[in-house]
CSV table of C-alpha atoms in Angstrom, one decimal:
chain,number,residue,atom,x,y,z
A,1,ILE,CA,6.1,13.4,-18.7
A,2,VAL,CA,8.8,13.0,-16.0
A,3,SER,CA,6.3,13.8,-13.3
A,4,GLU,CA,4.1,10.9,-14.3
A,5,LEU,CA,7.0,8.5,-13.6
A,6,TRP,CA,7.0,9.2,-9.9
A,7,GLY,CA,4.0,7.0,-9.2
A,8,SER,CA,5.3,4.0,-11.2
A,9,VAL,CA,9.1,4.2,-10.9
A,10,GLY,CA,9.9,6.5,-8.0
A,11,VAL,CA,7.7,4.9,-5.4
A,12,SER,CA,8.8,1.4,-6.4
A,13,VAL,CA,12.5,2.4,-6.1
A,14,LEU,CA,11.9,3.8,-2.6
A,15,PHE,CA,10.1,0.6,-1.6
A,16,TRP,CA,12.9,-1.7,-2.8
A,17,GLN,CA,15.4,0.5,-1.0
A,18,LEU,CA,13.4,0.1,2.2
A,19,ALA,CA,13.1,-3.6,1.6
A,20,ASN,CA,16.9,-3.9,1.1
A,21,ASP,CA,17.5,-2.0,4.3
A,22,ILE,CA,15.2,-4.2,6.4
A,23,ILE,CA,15.6,-7.7,4.9
A,24,PRO,CA,19.0,-9.4,5.4
A,25,VAL,CA,20.6,-10.8,2.3
A,26,TRP,CA,20.3,-14.4,3.5
A,27,GLN,CA,16.4,-14.0,3.7
A,28,ALA,CA,16.0,-12.2,0.4
A,29,LYS,CA,15.1,-15.3,-1.5
A,30,ARG,CA,12.4,-16.0,1.0
A,31,PHE,CA,10.7,-12.6,1.1
A,32,TYR,CA,11.2,-10.9,-2.3
A,33,PRO,CA,8.8,-13.2,-4.2
A,34,LEU,CA,6.2,-12.5,-1.5
A,35,PHE,CA,6.7,-8.7,-2.0
A,36,GLY,CA,6.3,-9.1,-5.7
A,37,GLN,CA,3.0,-11.1,-5.3
A,38,LEU,CA,1.6,-8.6,-2.8
A,39,ALA,CA,2.5,-5.8,-5.2
A,40,ASN,CA,0.3,-7.4,-7.8
A,41,ILE,CA,-2.6,-8.2,-5.5
A,42,ALA,CA,-2.6,-4.7,-3.7
A,43,PRO,CA,-4.1,-2.7,-6.6
A,44,ILE,CA,-6.9,-5.2,-6.9
A,45,CYS,CA,-7.7,-5.0,-3.2
A,46,ALA,CA,-7.4,-1.2,-3.3
A,47,GLY,CA,-9.8,-0.9,-6.2
A,48,GLN,CA,-12.4,-3.1,-4.6
A,49,THR,CA,-12.1,-1.2,-1.3
A,50,VAL,CA,-12.5,2.2,-3.0
A,51,ALA,CA,-15.5,0.8,-5.0
A,52,TYR,CA,-17.1,-0.5,-1.8
A,53,PHE,CA,-16.6,2.8,0.0
A,54,ALA,CA,-18.0,4.7,-3.0
A,55,HIS,CA,-21.0,2.5,-3.1
A,56,MET,CA,-21.5,2.7,0.7
A,57,SER,CA,-21.5,6.5,0.7
A,58,ASN,CA,-24.4,7.2,-1.6
A,59,ASP,CA,-25.0,10.8,-0.4
A,60,GLY,CA,-25.2,12.4,-3.8
A,61,ASP,CA,-22.9,15.4,-4.2
A,62,ASP,CA,-20.3,14.5,-1.5
A,63,SER,CA,-20.1,10.7,-2.1
A,64,PHE,CA,-16.6,11.0,-3.5
A,65,GLY,CA,-15.4,13.0,-0.5
A,66,LEU,CA,-16.9,10.6,1.9
A,67,ALA,CA,-15.3,7.6,0.1
A,68,LEU,CA,-12.0,9.5,0.2
A,69,GLN,CA,-12.4,10.0,4.0
A,70,TYR,CA,-13.2,6.4,4.6
A,71,THR,CA,-10.2,5.3,2.5
A,72,THR,CA,-7.9,7.7,4.4
A,73,MET,CA,-9.1,6.4,7.7
A,74,LEU,CA,-8.5,2.8,6.6
A,75,VAL,CA,-4.9,3.6,5.4
A,76,THR,CA,-4.2,5.5,8.6
A,77,ALA,CA,-5.4,2.6,10.7
A,78,ALA,CA,-3.4,0.1,8.7
A,79,GLY,CA,-0.3,2.3,9.1
A,80,ALA,CA,-0.9,2.6,12.8
A,81,CYS,CA,-1.2,-1.2,13.0
A,82,LEU,CA,2.1,-1.7,11.1
A,83,PHE,CA,3.8,0.8,13.4
A,84,VAL,CA,2.6,-1.0,16.5
A,85,LEU,CA,3.6,-4.4,15.0
A,86,TYR,CA,7.0,-3.2,13.9
A,87,HIS,CA,8.0,-1.5,17.2
């Protein structure tokens, strides 16, 4: 049961620790509501993206594997873009 808490509690605690390290206190009122809204919108966008990739890769037996590869490439590209923008 404790291992199931990692996805819902552990990752959110790590995110808010990162947000507290990056955002100054005087800008917290400005950015924290934005983070909360994006946290609610992100699962909707992720579900639609995975559904699109699953529908796009209609190859029978390996359609899930192909959708997983497309999703991994998208997440990697988004991470690279964030890395470039942050540095």
